[in-house]
Tab-separated table of C-alpha atoms in Angstrom:
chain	number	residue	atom	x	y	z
A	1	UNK	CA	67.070	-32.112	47.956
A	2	UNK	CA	66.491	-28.512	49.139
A	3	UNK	CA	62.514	-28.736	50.141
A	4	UNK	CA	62.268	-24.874	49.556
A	5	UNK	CA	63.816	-25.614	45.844
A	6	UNK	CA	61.673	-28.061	45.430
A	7	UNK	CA	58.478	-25.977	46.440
A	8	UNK	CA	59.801	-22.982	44.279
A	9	UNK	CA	60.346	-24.976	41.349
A	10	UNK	CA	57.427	-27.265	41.492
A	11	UNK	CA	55.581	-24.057	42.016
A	12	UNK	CA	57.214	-22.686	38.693
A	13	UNK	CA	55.792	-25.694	36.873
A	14	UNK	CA	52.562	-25.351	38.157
A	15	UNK	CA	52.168	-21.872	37.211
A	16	UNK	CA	53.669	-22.764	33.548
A	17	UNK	CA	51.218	-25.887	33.624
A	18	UNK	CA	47.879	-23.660	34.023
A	19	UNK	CA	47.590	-24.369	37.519
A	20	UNK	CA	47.185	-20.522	38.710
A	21	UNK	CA	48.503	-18.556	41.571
A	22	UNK	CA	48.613	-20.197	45.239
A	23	UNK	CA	45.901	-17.998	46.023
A	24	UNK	CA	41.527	-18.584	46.250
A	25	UNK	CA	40.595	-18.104	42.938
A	26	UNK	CA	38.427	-15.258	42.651
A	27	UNK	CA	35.008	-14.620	40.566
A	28	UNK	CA	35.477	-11.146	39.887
A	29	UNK	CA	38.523	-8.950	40.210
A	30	UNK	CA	37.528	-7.056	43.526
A	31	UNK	CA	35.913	-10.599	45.262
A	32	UNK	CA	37.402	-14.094	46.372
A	33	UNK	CA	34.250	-16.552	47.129
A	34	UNK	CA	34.980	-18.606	50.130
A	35	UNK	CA	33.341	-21.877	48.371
A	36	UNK	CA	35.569	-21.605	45.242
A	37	UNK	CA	38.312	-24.007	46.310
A	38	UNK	CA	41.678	-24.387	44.455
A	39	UNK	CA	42.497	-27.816	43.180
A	40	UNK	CA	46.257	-26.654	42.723
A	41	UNK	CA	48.954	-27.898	45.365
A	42	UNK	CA	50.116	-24.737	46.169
A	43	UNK	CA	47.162	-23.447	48.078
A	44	UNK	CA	47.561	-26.854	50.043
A	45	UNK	CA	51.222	-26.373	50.933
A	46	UNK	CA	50.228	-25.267	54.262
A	47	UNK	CA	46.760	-25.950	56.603
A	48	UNK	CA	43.473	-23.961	56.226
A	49	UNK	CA	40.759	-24.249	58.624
A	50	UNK	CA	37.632	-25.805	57.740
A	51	UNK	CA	34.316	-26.803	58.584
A	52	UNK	CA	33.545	-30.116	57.636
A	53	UNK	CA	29.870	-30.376	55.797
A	54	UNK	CA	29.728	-34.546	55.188
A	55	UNK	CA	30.725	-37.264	57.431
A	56	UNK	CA	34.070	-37.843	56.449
A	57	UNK	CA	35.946	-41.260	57.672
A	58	UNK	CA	39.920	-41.340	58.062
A	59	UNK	CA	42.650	-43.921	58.427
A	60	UNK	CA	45.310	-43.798	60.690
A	61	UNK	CA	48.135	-45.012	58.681
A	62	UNK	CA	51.635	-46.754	59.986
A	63	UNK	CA	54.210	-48.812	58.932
A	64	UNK	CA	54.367	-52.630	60.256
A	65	UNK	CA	57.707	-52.287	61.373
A	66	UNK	CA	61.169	-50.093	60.792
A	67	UNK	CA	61.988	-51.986	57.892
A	68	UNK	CA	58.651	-52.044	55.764
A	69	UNK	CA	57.668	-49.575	53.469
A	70	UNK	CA	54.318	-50.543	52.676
A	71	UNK	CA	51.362	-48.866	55.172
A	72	UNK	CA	49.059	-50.410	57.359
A	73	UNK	CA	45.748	-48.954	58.937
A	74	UNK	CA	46.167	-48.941	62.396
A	75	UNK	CA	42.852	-47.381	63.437
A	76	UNK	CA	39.681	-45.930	61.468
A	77	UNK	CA	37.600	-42.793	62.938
A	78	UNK	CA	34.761	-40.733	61.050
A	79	UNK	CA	35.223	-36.658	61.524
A	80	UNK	CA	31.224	-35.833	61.501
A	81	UNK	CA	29.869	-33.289	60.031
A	82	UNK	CA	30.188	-29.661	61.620
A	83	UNK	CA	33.519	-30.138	62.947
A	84	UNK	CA	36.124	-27.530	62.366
A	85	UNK	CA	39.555	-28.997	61.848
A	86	UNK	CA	42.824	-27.354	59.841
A	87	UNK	CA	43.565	-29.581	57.145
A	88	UNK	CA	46.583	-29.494	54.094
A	89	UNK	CA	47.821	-32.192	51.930
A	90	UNK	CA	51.200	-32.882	53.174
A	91	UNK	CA	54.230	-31.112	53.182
A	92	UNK	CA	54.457	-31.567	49.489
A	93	UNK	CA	51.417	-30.371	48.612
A	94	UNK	CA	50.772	-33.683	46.820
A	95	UNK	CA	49.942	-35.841	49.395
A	96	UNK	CA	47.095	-36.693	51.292
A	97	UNK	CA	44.546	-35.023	52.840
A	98	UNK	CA	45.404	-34.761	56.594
A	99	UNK	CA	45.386	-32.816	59.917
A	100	UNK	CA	47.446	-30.538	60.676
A	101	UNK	CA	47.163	-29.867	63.619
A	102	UNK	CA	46.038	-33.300	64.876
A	103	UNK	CA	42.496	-32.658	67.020
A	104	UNK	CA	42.912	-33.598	70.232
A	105	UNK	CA	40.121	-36.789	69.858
A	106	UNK	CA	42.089	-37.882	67.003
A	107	UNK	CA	45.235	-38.375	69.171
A	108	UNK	CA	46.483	-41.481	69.832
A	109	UNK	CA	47.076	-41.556	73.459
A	110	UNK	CA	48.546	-45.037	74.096
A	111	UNK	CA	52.550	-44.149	74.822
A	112	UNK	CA	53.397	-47.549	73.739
A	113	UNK	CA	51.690	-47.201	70.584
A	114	UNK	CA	53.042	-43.503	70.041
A	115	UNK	CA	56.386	-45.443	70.666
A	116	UNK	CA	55.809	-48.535	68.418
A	117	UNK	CA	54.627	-46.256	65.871
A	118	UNK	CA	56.421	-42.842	65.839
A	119	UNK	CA	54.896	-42.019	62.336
A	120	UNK	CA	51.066	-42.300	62.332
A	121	UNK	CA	49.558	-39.769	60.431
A	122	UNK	CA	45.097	-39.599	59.677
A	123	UNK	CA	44.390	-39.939	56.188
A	124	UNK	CA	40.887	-38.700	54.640
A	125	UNK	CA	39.170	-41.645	52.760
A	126	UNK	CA	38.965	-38.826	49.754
A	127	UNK	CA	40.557	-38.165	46.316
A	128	UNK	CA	43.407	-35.579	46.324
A	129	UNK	CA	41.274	-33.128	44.071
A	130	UNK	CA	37.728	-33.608	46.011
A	131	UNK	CA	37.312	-30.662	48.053
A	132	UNK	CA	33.315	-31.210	48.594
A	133	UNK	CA	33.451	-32.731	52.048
A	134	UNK	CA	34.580	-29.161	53.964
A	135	UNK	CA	34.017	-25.261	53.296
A	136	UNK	CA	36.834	-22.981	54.329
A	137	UNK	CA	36.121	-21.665	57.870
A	138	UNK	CA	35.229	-17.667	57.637
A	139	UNK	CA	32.690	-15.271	59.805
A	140	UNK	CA	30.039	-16.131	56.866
A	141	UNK	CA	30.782	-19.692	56.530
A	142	UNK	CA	30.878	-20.003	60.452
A	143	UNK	CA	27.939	-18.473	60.896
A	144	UNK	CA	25.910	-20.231	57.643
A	145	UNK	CA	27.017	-23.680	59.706
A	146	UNK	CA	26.610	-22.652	63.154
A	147	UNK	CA	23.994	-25.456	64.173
A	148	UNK	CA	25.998	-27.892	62.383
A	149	UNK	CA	28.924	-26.647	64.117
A	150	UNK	CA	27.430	-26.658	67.507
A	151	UNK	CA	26.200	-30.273	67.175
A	152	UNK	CA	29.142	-31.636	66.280
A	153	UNK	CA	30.863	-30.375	69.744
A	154	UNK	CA	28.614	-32.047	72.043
A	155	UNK	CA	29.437	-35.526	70.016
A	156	UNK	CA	33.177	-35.406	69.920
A	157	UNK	CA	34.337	-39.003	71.750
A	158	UNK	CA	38.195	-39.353	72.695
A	159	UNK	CA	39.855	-41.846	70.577
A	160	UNK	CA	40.028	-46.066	71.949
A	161	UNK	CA	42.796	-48.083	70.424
A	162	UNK	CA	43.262	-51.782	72.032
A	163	UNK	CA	47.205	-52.099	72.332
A	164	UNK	CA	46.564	-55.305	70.591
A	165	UNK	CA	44.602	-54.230	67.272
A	166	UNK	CA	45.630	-55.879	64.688
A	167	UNK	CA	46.915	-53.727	61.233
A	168	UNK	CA	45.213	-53.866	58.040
A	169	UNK	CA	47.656	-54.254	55.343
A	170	UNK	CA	47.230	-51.490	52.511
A	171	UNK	CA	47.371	-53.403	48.852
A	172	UNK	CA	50.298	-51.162	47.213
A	173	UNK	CA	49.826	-50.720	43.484
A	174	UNK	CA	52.829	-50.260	40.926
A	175	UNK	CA	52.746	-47.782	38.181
A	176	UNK	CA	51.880	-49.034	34.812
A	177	UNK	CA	54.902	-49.625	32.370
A	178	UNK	CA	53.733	-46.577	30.133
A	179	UNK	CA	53.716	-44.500	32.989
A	180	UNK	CA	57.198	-45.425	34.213
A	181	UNK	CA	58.528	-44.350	30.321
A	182	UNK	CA	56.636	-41.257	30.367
A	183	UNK	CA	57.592	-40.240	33.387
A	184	UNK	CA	61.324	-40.884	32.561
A	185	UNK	CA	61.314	-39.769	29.354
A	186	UNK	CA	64.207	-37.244	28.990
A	187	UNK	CA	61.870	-35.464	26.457
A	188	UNK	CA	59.163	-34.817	28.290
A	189	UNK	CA	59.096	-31.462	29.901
A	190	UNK	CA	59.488	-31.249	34.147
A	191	UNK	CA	56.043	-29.118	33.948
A	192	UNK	CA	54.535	-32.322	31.773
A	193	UNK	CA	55.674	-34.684	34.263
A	194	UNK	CA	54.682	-32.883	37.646
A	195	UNK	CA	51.014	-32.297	35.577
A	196	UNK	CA	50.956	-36.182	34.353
A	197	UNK	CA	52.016	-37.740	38.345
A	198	UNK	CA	49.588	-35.064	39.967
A	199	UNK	CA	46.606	-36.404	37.604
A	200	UNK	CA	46.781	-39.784	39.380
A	201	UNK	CA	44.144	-40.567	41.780
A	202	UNK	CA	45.892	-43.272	43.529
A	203	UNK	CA	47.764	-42.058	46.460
A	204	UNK	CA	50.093	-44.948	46.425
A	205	UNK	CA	50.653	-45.071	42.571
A	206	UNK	CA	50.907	-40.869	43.174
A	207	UNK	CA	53.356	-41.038	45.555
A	208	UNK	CA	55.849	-42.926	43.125
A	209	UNK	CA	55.019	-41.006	40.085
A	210	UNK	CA	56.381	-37.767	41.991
A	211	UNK	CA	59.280	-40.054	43.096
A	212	UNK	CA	60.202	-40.025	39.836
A	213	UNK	CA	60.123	-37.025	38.578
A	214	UNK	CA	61.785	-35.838	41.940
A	215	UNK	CA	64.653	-37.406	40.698
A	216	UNK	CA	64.688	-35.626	37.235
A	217	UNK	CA	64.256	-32.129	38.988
A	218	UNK	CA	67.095	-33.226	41.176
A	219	UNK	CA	69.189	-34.247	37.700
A	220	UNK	CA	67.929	-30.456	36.615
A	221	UNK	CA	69.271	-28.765	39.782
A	222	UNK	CA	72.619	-29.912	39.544
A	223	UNK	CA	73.013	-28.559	36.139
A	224	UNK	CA	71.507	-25.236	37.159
A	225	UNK	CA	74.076	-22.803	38.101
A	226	UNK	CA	73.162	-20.390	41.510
């Protein structure tokens, strides 16, 4: 599927669905307020820089081998407090929290790793909605945080990874039954279904909700004539 379709027309239903323009959304007409954050996924489509305000600890995620599809934890890191990273929530907008780009102590170094495990990507240990671990980096934020800030360079420690760590299997979770009908419902509006998968707190169980209704915006495309 076309990603930029897919962006456009997700984007459509969010806008139909309440969620608001892909833009900070402001107090007053004249005035955006840095610490108002979105909560839509259109704002998240690509990274903003932040400064991190609470310990915050992340997962490096990776798949056992080429033919598994469930995710393992390869390695586990907290990003203290003070440290300003560019974050996004996948190229989806739906995914979660992660770095982009990847800081340079949060790298994984080991060739034979990078090689074992081409995809490896940090997850935040945070809901896709919570947005109260980080402030959006600006001259007043910056300088509101500049101890913090300044601290949290003198602690940063490169990232160790034994070459023979041993993965921590992820517990997958299915979608329940009634979510599966909804979902598939021919019924059910597209906006409906992109508002009832993006309400789902589980990232694994969120991930296959917008599976599904990927392919029903897929069956819509087809019959859509360009």
């Amino acid at each position: 599927m076309n990603k930029k379709i897919f962006v456009a027309a997700v984007a459509a239903m969010s806008l139909a669905s309440g969620f608001g323009a892909v833009t900070l959304t402001p107090k007053s007409q004249s005035t955006v307020q840095a610490s108002t954050m979105p909560k839509h996924f259109g704002y998240w489509l690509n990274p903003h820089k932040v400064i991190v305000t609470k310990n915050t600890k992340l997962n490096m995620l990776v798949y056992a081998d080429k033919n598994s599809s469930a995710k393992s934890v390869l390695a586990t890191k907290v990003l203290k407090r003070g440290r300003v990273v560019s974050i996004y929530r996948g190229s989806n907008g739906h995914s979660f929290w992660t770095f982009n780009p990847v800081p340079k102590d949060f790298k994984l170094t080991d060739q034979s790793l990078s090689k074992k495990y081409s995809w490896h990507p940090w997850v935040a240990n945070k809901k896709l909605n919570d947005t109260s671990w980080f402030k959006i980096y600006t001259k007043k934020s910056a300088k509101k945080y500049r101890k913090i800030i300044k601290k949290a360079k003198k602690g940063i420690a490169p990232l160790v990874v034994p070459n023979n760590t041993q993965l921590k299997k992820i517990p997958t979770k299915d979608l329940p039954q009634s979510t599966i009908d909804y979902l598939n419902n021919p019924s059910v509006s597209l906006s409906d279904k992109y508002d009832k998968a993006n309400s789902i707190s589980n990232t694994d169980q969120r991930e296959k909700a917008f599976d599904i209704v990927s392919k029903w915006l897929d069956k819509e495309e087809t019959q859509t004539p360009y």
